[in-house]
PDB file of C-alpha atoms in Angstrom:
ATOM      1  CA  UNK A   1     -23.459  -0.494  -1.878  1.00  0.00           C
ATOM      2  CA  UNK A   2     -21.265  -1.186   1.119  1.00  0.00           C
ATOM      3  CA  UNK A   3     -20.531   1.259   4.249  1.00  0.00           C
ATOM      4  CA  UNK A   4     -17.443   1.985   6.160  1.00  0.00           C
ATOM      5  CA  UNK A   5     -16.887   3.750   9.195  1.00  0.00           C
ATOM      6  CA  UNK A   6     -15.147   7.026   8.961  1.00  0.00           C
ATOM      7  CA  UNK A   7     -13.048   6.031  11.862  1.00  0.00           C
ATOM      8  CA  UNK A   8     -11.996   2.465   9.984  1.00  0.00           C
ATOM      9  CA  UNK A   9     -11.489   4.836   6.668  1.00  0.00           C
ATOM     10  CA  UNK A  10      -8.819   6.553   9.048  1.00  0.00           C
ATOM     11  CA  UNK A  11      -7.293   3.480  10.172  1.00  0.00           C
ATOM     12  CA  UNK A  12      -6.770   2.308   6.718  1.00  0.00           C
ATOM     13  CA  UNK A  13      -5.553   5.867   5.484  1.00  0.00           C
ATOM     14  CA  UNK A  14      -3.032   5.890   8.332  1.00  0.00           C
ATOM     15  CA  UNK A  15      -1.196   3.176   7.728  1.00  0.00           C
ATOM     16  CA  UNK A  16      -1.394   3.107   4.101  1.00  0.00           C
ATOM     17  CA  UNK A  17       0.553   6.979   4.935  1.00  0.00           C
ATOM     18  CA  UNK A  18       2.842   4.703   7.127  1.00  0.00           C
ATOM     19  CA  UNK A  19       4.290   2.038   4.518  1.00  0.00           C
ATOM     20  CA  UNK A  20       4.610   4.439   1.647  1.00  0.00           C
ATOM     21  CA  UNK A  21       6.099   4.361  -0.210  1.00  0.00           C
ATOM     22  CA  UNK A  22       5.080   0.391  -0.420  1.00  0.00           C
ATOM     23  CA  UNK A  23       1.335  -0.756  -1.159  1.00  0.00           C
ATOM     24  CA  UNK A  24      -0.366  -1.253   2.002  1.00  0.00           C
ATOM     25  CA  UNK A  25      -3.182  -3.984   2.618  1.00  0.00           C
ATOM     26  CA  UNK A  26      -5.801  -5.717   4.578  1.00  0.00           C
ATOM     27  CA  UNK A  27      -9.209  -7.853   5.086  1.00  0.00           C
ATOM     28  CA  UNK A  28     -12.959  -6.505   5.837  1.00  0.00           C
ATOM     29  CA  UNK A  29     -15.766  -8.775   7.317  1.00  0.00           C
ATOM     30  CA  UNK A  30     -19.043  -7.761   8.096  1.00  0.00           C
ATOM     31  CA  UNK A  31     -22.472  -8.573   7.540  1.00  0.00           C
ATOM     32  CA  UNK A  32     -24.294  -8.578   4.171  1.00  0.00           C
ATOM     33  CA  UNK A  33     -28.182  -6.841   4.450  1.00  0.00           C
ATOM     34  CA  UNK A  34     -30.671  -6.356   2.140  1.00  0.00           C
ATOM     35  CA  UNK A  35     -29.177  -2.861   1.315  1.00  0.00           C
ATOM     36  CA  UNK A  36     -25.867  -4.076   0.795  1.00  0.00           C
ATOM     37  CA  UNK A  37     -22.880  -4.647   2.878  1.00  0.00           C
ATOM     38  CA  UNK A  38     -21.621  -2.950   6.284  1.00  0.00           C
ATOM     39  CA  UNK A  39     -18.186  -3.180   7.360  1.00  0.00           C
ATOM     40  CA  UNK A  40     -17.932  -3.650  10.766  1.00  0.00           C
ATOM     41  CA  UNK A  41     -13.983  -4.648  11.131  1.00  0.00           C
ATOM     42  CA  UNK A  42     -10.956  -3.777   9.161  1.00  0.00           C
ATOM     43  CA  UNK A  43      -8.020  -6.184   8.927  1.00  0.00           C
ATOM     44  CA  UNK A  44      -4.588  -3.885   8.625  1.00  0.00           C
ATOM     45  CA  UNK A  45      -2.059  -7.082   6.820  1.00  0.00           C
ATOM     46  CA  UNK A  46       1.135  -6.818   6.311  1.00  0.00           C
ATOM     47  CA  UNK A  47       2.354  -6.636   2.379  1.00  0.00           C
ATOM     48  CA  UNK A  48       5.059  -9.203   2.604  1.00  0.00           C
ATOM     49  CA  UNK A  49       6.057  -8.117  -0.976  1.00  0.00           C
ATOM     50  CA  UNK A  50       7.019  -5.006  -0.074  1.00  0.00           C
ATOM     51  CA  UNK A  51       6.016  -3.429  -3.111  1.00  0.00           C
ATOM     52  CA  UNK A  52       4.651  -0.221  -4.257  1.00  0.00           C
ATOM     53  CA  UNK A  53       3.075  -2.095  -7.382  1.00  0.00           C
ATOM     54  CA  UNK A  54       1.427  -4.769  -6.115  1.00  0.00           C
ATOM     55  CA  UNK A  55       0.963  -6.751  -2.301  1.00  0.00           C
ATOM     56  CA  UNK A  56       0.630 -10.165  -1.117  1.00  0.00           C
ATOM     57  CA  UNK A  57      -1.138 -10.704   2.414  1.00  0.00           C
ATOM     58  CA  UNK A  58       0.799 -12.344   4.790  1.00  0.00           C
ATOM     59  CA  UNK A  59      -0.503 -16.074   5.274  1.00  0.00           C
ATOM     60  CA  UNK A  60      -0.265 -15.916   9.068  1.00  0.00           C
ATOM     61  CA  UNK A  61      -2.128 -12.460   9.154  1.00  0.00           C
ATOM     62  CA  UNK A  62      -4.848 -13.430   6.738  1.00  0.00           C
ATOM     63  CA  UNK A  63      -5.553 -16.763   9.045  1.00  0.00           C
ATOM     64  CA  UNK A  64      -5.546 -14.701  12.010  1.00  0.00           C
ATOM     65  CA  UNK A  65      -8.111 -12.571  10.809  1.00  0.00           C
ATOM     66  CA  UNK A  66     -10.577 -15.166   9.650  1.00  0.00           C
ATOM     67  CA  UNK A  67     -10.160 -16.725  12.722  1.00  0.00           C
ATOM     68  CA  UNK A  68     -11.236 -13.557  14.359  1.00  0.00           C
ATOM     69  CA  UNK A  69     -14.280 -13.509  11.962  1.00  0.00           C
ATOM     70  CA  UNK A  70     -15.487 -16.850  12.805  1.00  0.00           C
ATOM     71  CA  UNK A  71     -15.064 -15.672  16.396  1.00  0.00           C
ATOM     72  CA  UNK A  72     -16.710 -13.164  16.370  1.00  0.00           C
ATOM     73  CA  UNK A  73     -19.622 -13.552  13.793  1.00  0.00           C
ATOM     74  CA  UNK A  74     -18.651 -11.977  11.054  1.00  0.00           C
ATOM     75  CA  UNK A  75     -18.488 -12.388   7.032  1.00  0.00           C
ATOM     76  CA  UNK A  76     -15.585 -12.223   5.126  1.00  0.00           C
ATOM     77  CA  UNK A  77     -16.307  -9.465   2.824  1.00  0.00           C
ATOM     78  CA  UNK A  78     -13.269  -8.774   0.824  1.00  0.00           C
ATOM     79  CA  UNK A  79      -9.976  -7.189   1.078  1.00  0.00           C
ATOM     80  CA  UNK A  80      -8.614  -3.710   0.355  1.00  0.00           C
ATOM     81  CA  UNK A  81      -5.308  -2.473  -0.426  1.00  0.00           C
ATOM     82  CA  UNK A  82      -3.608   1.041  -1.599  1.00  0.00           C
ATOM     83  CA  UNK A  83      -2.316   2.367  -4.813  1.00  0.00           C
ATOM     84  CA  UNK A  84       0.231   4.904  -3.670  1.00  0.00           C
ATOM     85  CA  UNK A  85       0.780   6.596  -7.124  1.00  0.00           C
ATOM     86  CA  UNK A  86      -1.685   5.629  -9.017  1.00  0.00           C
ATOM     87  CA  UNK A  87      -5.744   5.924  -9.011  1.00  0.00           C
ATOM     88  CA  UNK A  88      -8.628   4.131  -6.900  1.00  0.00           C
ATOM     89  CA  UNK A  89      -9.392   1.586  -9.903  1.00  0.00           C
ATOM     90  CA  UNK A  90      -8.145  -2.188 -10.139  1.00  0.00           C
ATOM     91  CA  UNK A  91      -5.287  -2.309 -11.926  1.00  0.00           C
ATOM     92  CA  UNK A  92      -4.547  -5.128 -14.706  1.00  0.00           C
ATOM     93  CA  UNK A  93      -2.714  -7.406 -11.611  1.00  0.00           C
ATOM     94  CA  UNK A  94      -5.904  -6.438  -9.614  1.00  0.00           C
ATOM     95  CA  UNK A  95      -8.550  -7.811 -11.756  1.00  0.00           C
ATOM     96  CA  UNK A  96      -6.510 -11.148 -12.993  1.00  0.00           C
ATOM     97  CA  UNK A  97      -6.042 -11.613  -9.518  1.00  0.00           C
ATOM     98  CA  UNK A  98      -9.290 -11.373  -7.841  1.00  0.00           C
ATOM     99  CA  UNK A  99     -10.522 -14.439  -6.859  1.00  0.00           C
ATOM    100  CA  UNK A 100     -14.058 -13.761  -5.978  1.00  0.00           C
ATOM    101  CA  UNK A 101     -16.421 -12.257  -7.753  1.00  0.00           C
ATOM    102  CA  UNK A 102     -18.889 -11.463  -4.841  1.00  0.00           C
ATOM    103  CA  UNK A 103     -16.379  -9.732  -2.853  1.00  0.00           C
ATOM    104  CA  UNK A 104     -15.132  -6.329  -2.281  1.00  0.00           C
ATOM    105  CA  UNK A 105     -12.418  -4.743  -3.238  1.00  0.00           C
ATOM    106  CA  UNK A 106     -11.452  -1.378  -1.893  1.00  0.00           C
ATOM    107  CA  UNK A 107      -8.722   0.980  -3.350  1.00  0.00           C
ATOM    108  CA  UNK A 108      -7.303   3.750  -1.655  1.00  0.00           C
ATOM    109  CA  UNK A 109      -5.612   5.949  -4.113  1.00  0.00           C
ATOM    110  CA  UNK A 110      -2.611   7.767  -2.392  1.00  0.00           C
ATOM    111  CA  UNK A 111      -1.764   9.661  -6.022  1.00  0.00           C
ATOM    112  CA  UNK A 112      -3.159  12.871  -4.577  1.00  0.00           C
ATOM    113  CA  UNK A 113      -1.644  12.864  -0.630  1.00  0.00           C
ATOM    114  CA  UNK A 114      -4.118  15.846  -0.060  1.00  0.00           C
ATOM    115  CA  UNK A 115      -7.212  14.660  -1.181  1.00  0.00           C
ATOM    116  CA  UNK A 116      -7.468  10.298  -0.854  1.00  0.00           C
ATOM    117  CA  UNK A 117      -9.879   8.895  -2.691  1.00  0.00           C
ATOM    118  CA  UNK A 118     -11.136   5.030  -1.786  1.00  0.00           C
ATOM    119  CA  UNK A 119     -13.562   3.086  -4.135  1.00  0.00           C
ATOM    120  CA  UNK A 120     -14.640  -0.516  -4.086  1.00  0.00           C
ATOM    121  CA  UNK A 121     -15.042  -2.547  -6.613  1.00  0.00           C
ATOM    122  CA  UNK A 122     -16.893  -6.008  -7.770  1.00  0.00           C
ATOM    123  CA  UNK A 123     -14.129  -7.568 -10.410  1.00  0.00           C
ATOM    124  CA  UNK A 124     -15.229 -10.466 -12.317  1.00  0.00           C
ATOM    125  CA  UNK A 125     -13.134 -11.371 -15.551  1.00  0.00           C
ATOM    126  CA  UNK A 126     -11.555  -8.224 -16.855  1.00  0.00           C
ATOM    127  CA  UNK A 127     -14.695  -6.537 -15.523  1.00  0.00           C
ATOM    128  CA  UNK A 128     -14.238  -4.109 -12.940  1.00  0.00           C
ATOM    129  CA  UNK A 129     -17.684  -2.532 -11.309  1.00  0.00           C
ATOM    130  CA  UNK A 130     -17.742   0.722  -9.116  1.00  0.00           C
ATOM    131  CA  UNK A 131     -20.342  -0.922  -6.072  1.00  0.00           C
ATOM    132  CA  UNK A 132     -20.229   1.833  -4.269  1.00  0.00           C
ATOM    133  CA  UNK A 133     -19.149   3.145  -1.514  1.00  0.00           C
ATOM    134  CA  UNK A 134     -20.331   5.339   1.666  1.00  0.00           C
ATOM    135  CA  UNK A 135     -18.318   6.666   4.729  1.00  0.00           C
ATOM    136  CA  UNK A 136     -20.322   7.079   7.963  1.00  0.00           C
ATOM    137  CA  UNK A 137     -20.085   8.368  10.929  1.00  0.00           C
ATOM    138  CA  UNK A 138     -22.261   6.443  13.138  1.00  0.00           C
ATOM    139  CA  UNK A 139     -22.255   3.121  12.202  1.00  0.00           C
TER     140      UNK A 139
END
């Protein structure tokens, strides 16, 4: 299981709204618990492939952010990213691409503008897993 704030699930919904119709992307960090995972930053990257198929996180960004982890105490947990016309599930390029198996990976699906939908996954191997996901107000 891993929680998100509803205000960070805004953050990430508005500017994935703002690139369209490009993929947009980012980093979470947190802290891990004994009942799963809690988000307590989100990362907004820019997709320097400027793609609506698929995004790379720019170099500069990404060190930036973990930089701001260490600073601040936090764990990498994982990245997310938006699929702007298709669903909240990795995609082929998503799963051979994941690089971690412990970390998260959210999807917001755009497919639907009136009615997002975000999921995170665990991929390992071809294997995509549904971990769960829960938006909160008062974290």
């Amino acid at each position: 299981m891993i929680t998100l704030k509803k205000s960070d699930f805004e953050k990430i919904l508005k500017h994935a709204e703002s690139v369209l119709p490009e993929e947009a992307c980012g980093l979470i960090a947190g802290e891990i618990t004994d009942s799963g995972k809690i988000i307590k930053k989100v990362y907004i990257l820019t997709n320097t492939d400027h793609s609506n198929e698929h995004f790379s996180l720019d170099p500069k960004e990404q060190l930036a952010a973990v930089k701001d982890m260490r600073a601040n105490g936090l764990t990498p947990l994982g990245n997310w990213h938006s699929h702007p016309e298709s669903p909240s599930r990795p995609s082929e390029e998503d799963k051979r691409l994941a690089y971690d198996s412990k970390a998260s990976y959210l999807i917001l699906s755009l497919m639907d503008r009136e009615k997002p939908v975000l999921n995170s996954f665990r991929i390992s191997g071809d294997t995509a897993e549904n971990e769960g996901l829960t938006i909160d107000e008062d974290l």
